[in-house]
Tab-separated table of C-alpha atoms and ligand atoms in Angstrom:
chain	number	residue	atom	x	y	z
U	252	UNK	CA	35.709	-7.628	12.787
U	253	UNK	CA	37.265	-3.915	12.610
U	254	UNK	CA	39.561	-2.855	15.376
U	255	UNK	CA	37.934	-1.654	18.501
U	256	UNK	CA	38.618	2.039	17.858
U	257	UNK	CA	36.901	2.040	14.358
U	258	UNK	CA	33.407	3.423	14.608
U	259	UNK	CA	30.918	0.976	13.381
U	260	UNK	CA	27.768	1.942	11.578
U	261	UNK	CA	24.612	-0.156	10.844
U	262	UNK	CA	24.007	-0.191	7.046
U	263	UNK	CA	20.700	-1.324	5.338
U	264	UNK	CA	21.368	-4.077	2.858
U	265	UNK	CA	17.980	-5.711	2.478
U	266	UNK	CA	14.331	-4.661	2.708
U	267	UNK	CA	10.968	-6.455	2.503
U	268	UNK	CA	7.319	-6.329	3.374
U	269	UNK	CA	4.214	-8.327	3.737
U	270	UNK	CA	0.471	-7.384	3.688
U	271	UNK	CA	-2.498	-9.751	4.333
U	272	UNK	CA	-4.261	-10.585	1.128
U	273	UNK	CA	-7.651	-9.457	2.494
U	274	UNK	CA	-8.370	-5.833	1.586
U	275	UNK	CA	-11.195	-4.009	3.428
U	276	UNK	CA	-12.480	-0.952	1.804
U	277	UNK	CA	-14.273	2.011	3.543
U	278	UNK	CA	-17.534	0.901	1.766
U	279	UNK	CA	-17.208	-2.459	3.533
U	280	UNK	CA	-16.602	-0.813	6.911
U	281	UNK	CA	-19.722	1.249	6.479
U	282	UNK	CA	-21.948	-1.954	6.280
U	283	UNK	CA	-21.246	-2.520	10.075
U	284	UNK	CA	-19.961	0.860	11.397
U	285	UNK	CA	-21.677	4.286	11.891
U	286	UNK	CA	-19.375	6.133	9.641
U	287	UNK	CA	-18.926	7.235	5.725
U	288	UNK	CA	-16.374	6.792	3.124
U	289	UNK	CA	-16.269	10.553	2.842
U	290	UNK	CA	-15.621	11.081	6.508
U	291	UNK	CA	-12.773	8.474	6.725
U	292	UNK	CA	-11.208	9.694	3.536
U	293	UNK	CA	-11.347	13.462	4.545
U	294	UNK	CA	-10.289	13.107	8.156
U	295	UNK	CA	-7.658	10.342	7.789
U	296	UNK	CA	-6.764	9.979	4.121
U	297	UNK	CA	-7.502	6.148	4.387
U	298	UNK	CA	-9.456	4.391	1.490
U	299	UNK	CA	-8.726	0.828	2.424
U	300	UNK	CA	-6.665	-1.415	4.698
U	301	UNK	CA	-5.334	-4.886	4.775
U	302	UNK	CA	-6.649	-7.163	7.480
U	303	UNK	CA	-5.334	-10.595	8.514
U	304	UNK	CA	-7.570	-13.476	8.875
U	305	UNK	CA	-8.348	-15.005	12.376
U	306	UNK	CA	-5.974	-17.894	11.839
U	307	UNK	CA	-3.069	-15.505	10.903
U	308	UNK	CA	-0.547	-14.275	13.530
U	309	UNK	CA	1.909	-11.393	14.015
U	310	UNK	CA	4.554	-14.109	13.590
U	311	UNK	CA	3.309	-15.137	10.230
U	312	UNK	CA	3.512	-11.561	8.891
U	313	UNK	CA	6.874	-11.035	10.462
U	314	UNK	CA	8.255	-14.131	8.906
U	315	UNK	CA	6.858	-13.255	5.438
U	316	UNK	CA	8.461	-9.828	5.538
U	317	UNK	CA	11.678	-10.885	6.937
U	318	UNK	CA	12.058	-13.802	4.461
U	319	UNK	CA	11.752	-11.340	1.705
U	320	UNK	CA	14.391	-8.980	3.234
U	321	UNK	CA	16.720	-11.857	3.655
U	322	UNK	CA	16.270	-13.075	0.124
U	323	UNK	CA	17.074	-9.637	-1.130
U	324	UNK	CA	20.166	-9.031	0.925
U	325	UNK	CA	23.438	-10.495	-0.105
U	326	UNK	CA	23.680	-13.994	1.624
U	327	UNK	CA	25.146	-13.364	5.085
U	328	UNK	CA	24.435	-14.901	8.368
U	329	UNK	CA	22.100	-12.681	10.393
U	330	UNK	CA	23.319	-12.663	13.991
U	331	UNK	CA	20.422	-10.957	15.969
U	332	UNK	CA	16.757	-10.239	15.415
U	333	UNK	CA	14.634	-7.506	16.787
U	334	UNK	CA	10.915	-7.537	16.435
U	335	UNK	CA	9.073	-4.189	17.045
U	336	UNK	CA	5.366	-4.878	17.653
U	337	UNK	CA	2.363	-3.707	19.915
U	338	UNK	CA	0.644	-6.933	19.113
U	339	UNK	CA	2.827	-9.841	20.058
U	340	UNK	CA	1.139	-13.263	19.648
U	341	UNK	CA	1.457	-13.797	23.444
U	342	UNK	CA	2.927	-12.330	26.679
U	343	UNK	CA	5.687	-15.028	26.944
U	344	UNK	CA	7.843	-16.197	25.290
U	345	UNK	CA	8.784	-13.327	22.874
U	346	UNK	CA	7.318	-13.714	19.550
U	347	UNK	CA	10.726	-12.820	18.088
U	348	UNK	CA	12.159	-16.108	19.303
U	349	UNK	CA	9.776	-18.199	17.263
U	350	UNK	CA	10.046	-15.777	14.244
U	351	UNK	CA	13.838	-16.482	14.390
U	352	UNK	CA	13.358	-20.241	14.495
U	353	UNK	CA	10.871	-20.100	11.607
U	354	UNK	CA	13.443	-18.340	9.574
U	355	UNK	CA	16.131	-20.983	10.406
U	356	UNK	CA	17.893	-18.647	12.683
U	357	UNK	CA	17.562	-20.696	15.880
U	358	UNK	CA	20.407	-19.727	18.388
U	359	UNK	CA	20.826	-15.972	17.635
U	360	UNK	CA	19.800	-13.344	20.160
U	361	UNK	CA	16.015	-12.435	19.549
U	362	UNK	CA	13.818	-9.985	21.293
U	363	UNK	CA	10.426	-8.126	21.165
U	364	UNK	CA	10.426	-4.301	21.396
U	365	UNK	CA	7.346	-2.389	22.574
U	366	UNK	CA	7.457	1.222	21.635
U	367	UNK	CA	4.089	1.629	19.942
U	368	UNK	CA	4.204	3.015	16.444
U	369	UNK	CA	7.763	4.299	16.988
U	370	UNK	CA	8.881	0.657	17.455
U	371	UNK	CA	10.785	0.483	14.078
U	372	UNK	CA	12.938	3.464	14.863
U	373	UNK	CA	13.782	2.168	18.344
U	374	UNK	CA	14.641	-1.214	16.585
U	375	UNK	CA	17.027	0.538	14.206
U	376	UNK	CA	18.754	2.260	17.327
U	377	UNK	CA	18.964	-1.295	18.867
U	378	UNK	CA	20.520	-2.712	15.814
U	379	UNK	CA	23.123	0.036	15.930
U	380	UNK	CA	23.847	-0.842	19.433
U	381	UNK	CA	24.131	-4.535	18.713
U	382	UNK	CA	26.674	-3.688	16.053
U	383	UNK	CA	28.554	-1.207	18.161
U	384	UNK	CA	28.741	-3.738	21.051
U	385	UNK	CA	30.119	-6.255	18.860
U	386	UNK	CA	27.324	-8.557	19.681
U	387	UNK	CA	26.451	-9.019	15.932
U	388	UNK	CA	27.773	-8.116	12.515
U	389	UNK	CA	24.169	-8.269	10.986
U	390	UNK	CA	20.827	-7.454	12.462
U	391	UNK	CA	17.326	-8.268	11.156
U	392	UNK	CA	14.852	-5.487	12.277
U	393	UNK	CA	11.244	-6.388	11.833
U	394	UNK	CA	8.086	-4.253	12.325
U	395	UNK	CA	4.965	-6.484	12.401
U	396	UNK	CA	1.409	-5.838	13.657
U	397	UNK	CA	-2.126	-6.946	13.941
U	398	UNK	CA	-3.378	-3.531	15.083
U	399	UNK	CA	-6.785	-4.233	13.749
U	400	UNK	CA	-7.307	-6.510	16.785
U	401	UNK	CA	-6.956	-3.634	19.302
U	402	UNK	CA	-10.097	-1.447	18.751
U	403	UNK	CA	-13.434	-2.094	20.471
U	404	UNK	CA	-15.908	-3.649	18.037
U	405	UNK	CA	-18.104	-0.789	16.638
U	406	UNK	CA	-15.808	1.966	17.789
U	407	UNK	CA	-15.973	4.353	14.709
U	408	UNK	CA	-13.170	6.659	16.135
U	409	UNK	CA	-10.508	3.777	16.017
U	410	UNK	CA	-11.665	0.829	13.799
U	411	UNK	CA	-11.200	2.716	10.458
U	412	UNK	CA	-7.603	3.619	11.319
U	413	UNK	CA	-5.746	0.539	12.603
U	414	UNK	CA	-4.529	-2.327	10.188
U	415	UNK	CA	-2.263	-5.181	9.795
U	416	UNK	CA	1.138	-5.680	7.916
U	417	UNK	CA	4.839	-6.113	8.344
U	418	UNK	CA	8.120	-4.743	6.974
U	419	UNK	CA	11.681	-5.719	7.622
U	420	UNK	CA	15.229	-4.602	7.043
U	421	UNK	CA	18.624	-6.357	7.199
U	422	UNK	CA	21.466	-4.253	8.571
U	423	UNK	CA	25.137	-5.050	8.295
U	424	UNK	CA	28.276	-3.720	10.060
U	425	UNK	CA	29.580	-0.897	7.800
U	426	UNK	CA	31.035	2.700	7.861
U	427	UNK	CA	29.019	5.801	8.630
U	428	UNK	CA	29.938	7.341	5.110
U	429	UNK	CA	28.330	4.492	3.140
U	430	UNK	CA	24.924	4.772	1.551
U	431	UNK	CA	22.312	2.990	3.607
U	432	UNK	CA	24.183	3.871	7.010
U	433	UNK	CA	21.732	4.704	9.650
U	434	UNK	CA	22.394	8.359	10.855
U	435	UNK	CA	22.059	9.778	14.430
U	436	UNK	CA	18.818	8.348	15.981
U	437	UNK	CA	16.636	10.707	17.952
U	438	UNK	CA	14.287	8.999	20.395
U	439	UNK	CA	12.108	10.097	23.338
U	440	UNK	CA	9.051	9.129	25.416
U	441	UNK	CA	6.556	10.774	27.844
U	442	UNK	CA	4.516	8.410	29.995
U	443	UNK	CA	2.630	11.407	31.573
U	444	UNK	CA	0.533	11.056	28.376
U	445	UNK	CA	0.062	7.209	28.664
U	446	UNK	CA	-3.698	7.612	28.987
U	447	UNK	CA	-3.930	9.121	25.305
U	448	UNK	CA	-3.710	5.698	23.595
U	449	UNK	CA	-4.136	2.826	25.855
U	450	UNK	CA	-5.440	-0.880	25.956
U	451	UNK	CA	-5.082	-3.665	28.431
U	452	UNK	CA	-5.966	-6.329	25.912
U	453	UNK	CA	-7.195	-6.642	22.346
U	454	UNK	CA	-10.673	-5.090	21.641
U	455	UNK	CA	-10.492	-2.490	24.329
U	456	UNK	CA	-8.339	0.329	22.828
U	457	UNK	CA	-8.963	3.858	24.250
U	458	UNK	CA	-7.685	6.789	22.221
U	459	UNK	CA	-8.014	10.599	22.613
U	460	UNK	CA	-7.780	11.236	18.990
U	461	UNK	CA	-7.518	15.045	18.877
U	462	UNK	CA	-4.925	15.216	21.671
U	463	UNK	CA	-2.919	12.330	19.993
U	464	UNK	CA	-3.199	14.301	16.673
U	465	UNK	CA	-1.670	17.425	18.229
U	466	UNK	CA	1.244	15.588	19.891
U	467	UNK	CA	2.009	13.645	16.753
U	468	UNK	CA	2.561	16.659	14.604
U	469	UNK	CA	4.664	18.485	17.295
U	470	UNK	CA	6.745	15.448	18.224
U	471	UNK	CA	7.513	14.158	14.747
U	472	UNK	CA	8.431	17.765	13.438
U	473	UNK	CA	10.603	18.361	16.372
U	474	UNK	CA	12.373	14.868	16.149
U	475	UNK	CA	12.936	15.286	12.414
U	476	UNK	CA	14.476	18.687	12.858
U	477	UNK	CA	16.830	17.241	15.547
U	478	UNK	CA	17.837	14.332	13.404
U	479	UNK	CA	18.495	16.425	10.389
U	480	UNK	CA	20.726	18.914	12.457
U	481	UNK	CA	22.478	15.873	14.139
U	482	UNK	CA	23.307	14.562	10.698
U	483	UNK	CA	24.871	17.798	9.677
U	484	UNK	CA	22.094	18.288	6.854
U	485	UNK	CA	19.913	21.192	6.138
U	486	UNK	CA	16.249	20.556	5.800
U	487	UNK	CA	16.263	21.859	2.180
U	488	UNK	CA	18.728	18.922	1.409
U	489	UNK	CA	16.029	16.363	2.351
U	490	UNK	CA	14.658	14.423	-0.725
U	491	UNK	CA	12.217	12.244	1.028
U	492	UNK	CA	10.368	12.565	4.349
U	493	UNK	CA	9.107	9.144	5.411
U	494	UNK	CA	6.724	9.661	8.334
U	495	UNK	CA	4.736	7.039	10.266
U	496	UNK	CA	1.496	6.707	8.544
U	497	UNK	CA	-1.050	7.671	11.234
U	498	UNK	CA	-3.190	10.134	9.435
U	499	UNK	CA	-2.651	11.947	6.183
U	500	UNK	CA	-3.446	15.156	7.778
U	501	UNK	CA	-0.854	14.652	10.476
U	502	UNK	CA	1.831	13.871	7.962
U	503	UNK	CA	0.968	16.810	5.741
U	504	UNK	CA	1.203	19.155	8.793
U	505	UNK	CA	4.549	17.674	9.749
U	506	UNK	CA	5.864	18.382	6.205
U	507	UNK	CA	4.428	21.892	6.334
U	508	UNK	CA	6.046	22.597	9.622
U	509	UNK	CA	9.413	21.405	8.305
U	510	UNK	CA	8.975	23.241	5.011
U	511	UNK	CA	9.429	19.907	3.035
U	512	UNK	CA	7.396	20.301	-0.251
U	513	UNK	CA	4.502	17.958	-0.624
U	514	UNK	CA	6.106	15.977	-3.480
U	515	UNK	CA	9.100	14.974	-1.248
U	516	UNK	CA	6.666	13.388	1.255
U	517	UNK	CA	6.058	9.656	0.829
U	518	UNK	CA	2.623	8.292	1.791
U	519	UNK	CA	0.726	5.054	1.509
U	520	UNK	CA	-2.018	5.460	4.205
U	521	UNK	CA	-4.610	5.564	1.569
U	522	UNK	CA	-4.075	1.856	0.708
U	523	UNK	CA	-2.866	0.499	3.974
U	524	UNK	CA	-4.062	2.489	7.062
U	525	UNK	CA	-1.975	2.788	10.184
U	526	UNK	CA	0.132	-0.326	10.475
U	527	UNK	CA	2.077	0.850	13.640
U	528	UNK	CA	5.649	-0.438	13.922
U	529	UNK	CA	5.412	-1.840	10.370
U	530	UNK	CA	4.441	1.428	8.793
U	531	UNK	CA	7.879	2.821	7.947
U	532	UNK	CA	9.655	-0.351	6.602
U	533	UNK	CA	6.467	-1.095	4.619
U	534	UNK	CA	6.429	2.247	3.100
U	535	UNK	CA	10.222	2.225	2.331
U	536	UNK	CA	9.693	-1.169	0.565
U	537	UNK	CA	6.887	0.018	-1.593
U	538	UNK	CA	8.487	3.354	-2.440
U	539	UNK	CA	11.668	1.643	-3.372
U	540	UNK	CA	9.814	-0.786	-5.593
U	541	UNK	CA	7.801	1.916	-7.479
U	542	UNK	CA	10.666	4.420	-7.883
U	543	UNK	CA	9.436	7.062	-5.567
U	544	UNK	CA	12.629	6.235	-3.468
U	545	UNK	CA	15.907	6.122	-5.253
U	546	UNK	CA	19.499	5.414	-4.500
U	547	UNK	CA	21.235	8.534	-3.238
U	548	UNK	CA	18.078	10.100	-1.874
U	549	UNK	CA	18.523	11.801	1.478
U	550	UNK	CA	15.865	10.339	3.624
U	551	UNK	CA	14.311	11.398	6.925
U	552	UNK	CA	12.426	8.759	8.824
U	553	UNK	CA	10.134	9.976	11.808
U	554	UNK	CA	7.494	8.228	13.914
U	555	UNK	CA	5.217	8.752	16.751
U	556	UNK	CA	3.045	6.450	18.914
U	557	UNK	CA	1.473	5.285	22.219
U	558	UNK	CA	3.622	5.804	25.286
U	559	UNK	CA	3.898	8.579	24.119
U	560	UNK	CA	6.974	7.755	22.108
U	561	UNK	CA	8.648	9.366	19.169
U	562	UNK	CA	11.877	9.391	17.081
U	563	UNK	CA	13.540	10.251	13.748
U	564	UNK	CA	16.719	9.409	11.876
U	565	UNK	CA	18.351	10.091	8.486
U	566	UNK	CA	19.648	7.567	5.723
U	567	UNK	CA	21.243	8.139	2.310
U	568	UNK	CA	19.170	5.677	0.472
U	569	UNK	CA	21.282	2.706	-0.776
U	570	UNK	CA	21.047	0.917	-4.147
U	571	UNK	CA	19.248	-2.230	-3.042
U	572	UNK	CA	18.152	-5.427	-4.746
U	573	UNK	CA	14.410	-5.290	-5.068
U	574	UNK	CA	13.637	-8.756	-6.443
U	575	UNK	CA	11.840	-10.817	-5.659
U	576	UNK	CA	8.841	-8.407	-5.379
U	577	UNK	CA	6.060	-8.889	-3.039
U	578	UNK	CA	2.888	-10.174	-4.620
U	579	UNK	CA	0.960	-6.995	-3.748
U	580	UNK	CA	3.445	-4.654	-5.301
U	581	UNK	CA	3.998	-6.499	-8.746
J	880	COA	N1	-17.231	8.591	11.149
J	880	COA	C1	-17.951	9.538	11.400
J	880	COA	N2	-17.813	10.496	12.327
J	880	COA	C2	-16.770	10.293	13.170
J	880	COA	C3	-15.889	9.148	13.031
J	880	COA	C4	-16.144	8.261	11.974
J	880	COA	N3	-15.352	7.240	11.710
J	880	COA	N4	-15.097	9.123	14.040
J	880	COA	C5	-15.325	10.293	14.694
J	880	COA	N5	-16.416	10.876	14.292
J	880	COA	C6	-17.044	12.080	14.830
J	880	COA	C7	-16.920	12.157	16.334
J	880	COA	O1	-17.959	11.487	16.885
J	880	COA	C8	-17.101	13.764	16.420
J	880	COA	O2	-18.487	14.040	16.485
J	880	COA	P1	-19.104	15.111	17.337
J	880	COA	O3	-18.419	16.478	16.865
J	880	COA	O4	-20.580	15.048	17.117
J	880	COA	O5	-18.705	14.805	18.774
J	880	COA	C9	-16.507	14.389	15.179
J	880	COA	O6	-16.422	13.249	14.276
J	880	COA	C10	-15.005	15.009	15.310
J	880	COA	O7	-14.354	14.101	16.092
J	880	COA	P2	-12.873	14.322	16.370
J	880	COA	O8	-12.245	13.196	17.191
J	880	COA	O9	-12.575	15.609	16.924
J	880	COA	O10	-12.289	14.091	14.861
J	880	COA	P3	-10.794	14.501	14.303
J	880	COA	O11	-10.940	15.344	13.235
J	880	COA	O12	-9.823	14.714	15.405
J	880	COA	O13	-10.506	12.950	13.575
J	880	COA	C11	-9.074	11.182	14.323
J	880	COA	C12	-10.400	11.859	14.514
J	880	COA	C13	-9.061	9.920	15.258
J	880	COA	C14	-9.147	10.714	12.908
J	880	COA	C15	-7.899	12.098	14.510
J	880	COA	O14	-8.079	12.728	15.709
J	880	COA	C16	-6.647	11.264	14.503
J	880	COA	O15	-6.248	10.708	13.472
J	880	COA	N6	-5.886	11.338	15.679
J	880	COA	C17	-4.688	10.670	15.710
J	880	COA	C18	-4.965	9.172	15.911
J	880	COA	C19	-3.616	8.457	15.673
J	880	COA	O16	-2.971	8.615	14.679
J	880	COA	N7	-3.332	7.371	16.595
J	880	COA	C20	-2.344	6.596	16.618
J	880	COA	C21	-1.005	7.269	16.766
J	880	COA	S1	0.351	6.191	16.311
């Protein structure tokens, strides 16, 4: 442990992801939904999404993604687990506790974190806090979702968007100057807009899409600008913008507002849809594996979600081990 006066940073040292094997194309959706492939592609950027089977759980996806992140990080005892999710497997106990036990991590602190699609960024801030509080030297942050369970059956305004998946990172105690250190984290919420995306239970989601769209662009742009300034960067220094994958039109507008060129913006919504709190770690894992994200890149992460919630942070991307690779990305 470092002396008390030494500032501690949380440094990413492992990353992983998991997707259900079943792929549902827009064409398949059109067989039971009043929509078209052309509408979904042009209005959202989505061509297909991965959907978990009825017997699969958020816990299953979380364990798969986390196991990969753990296998890829240097062997070290993980001392805390944060599971960001909007779709826990039950109200009580927290899904995180059984995820930890499944991973052989019985005994460590483990909690669920509900911050909508911004959950992964809230999770990173929580990991920074665990490390600064000397409660843990290494933290596993997972985003895992079965968002496909939330829309009402037949609701063409939400069914095409929401999908399933998981992503995970391992963070270790380190120094702020190291590659992989999580930069200043900007977070916010505004419950006066709680009605814009709301559900009391699976299958009853209500969303005011156009209003959500407007807030998503404004909040992610503002949070990104604040995070970049807090890190002491200039926007033109940013090599990769990694926005929560809500809608390709939203993320393109965010990039345009920030004057980040299109080729510096990472996207995977075309193949995975909106996977909520899993979206950012899933995209980071894919992009690191296929070379779009390289060691030394200056990266901005930003997200927005139900609540409303929003956030952003910065990372100098580290040199990570990327084997074993997830089956989907080989
Ligand atoms: N297929 C065909 N038509 C559809 C459709 C679909 N899947 N979904 C909606 N429409 C129709 C609407 O019924 C409406 O028809 P009308 O003009 O006859 O009333 C028309 O398309 C336009 O609807 P609108 O809601 O204004 O479309 P939009 O361009 O705003 O796109 C969303 C809708 C949902 C794709 C878009 O608003 C969005 O992505 N919002 C953000 C959602 C989000 O990201 N939520 C999660 C945040 S983390």
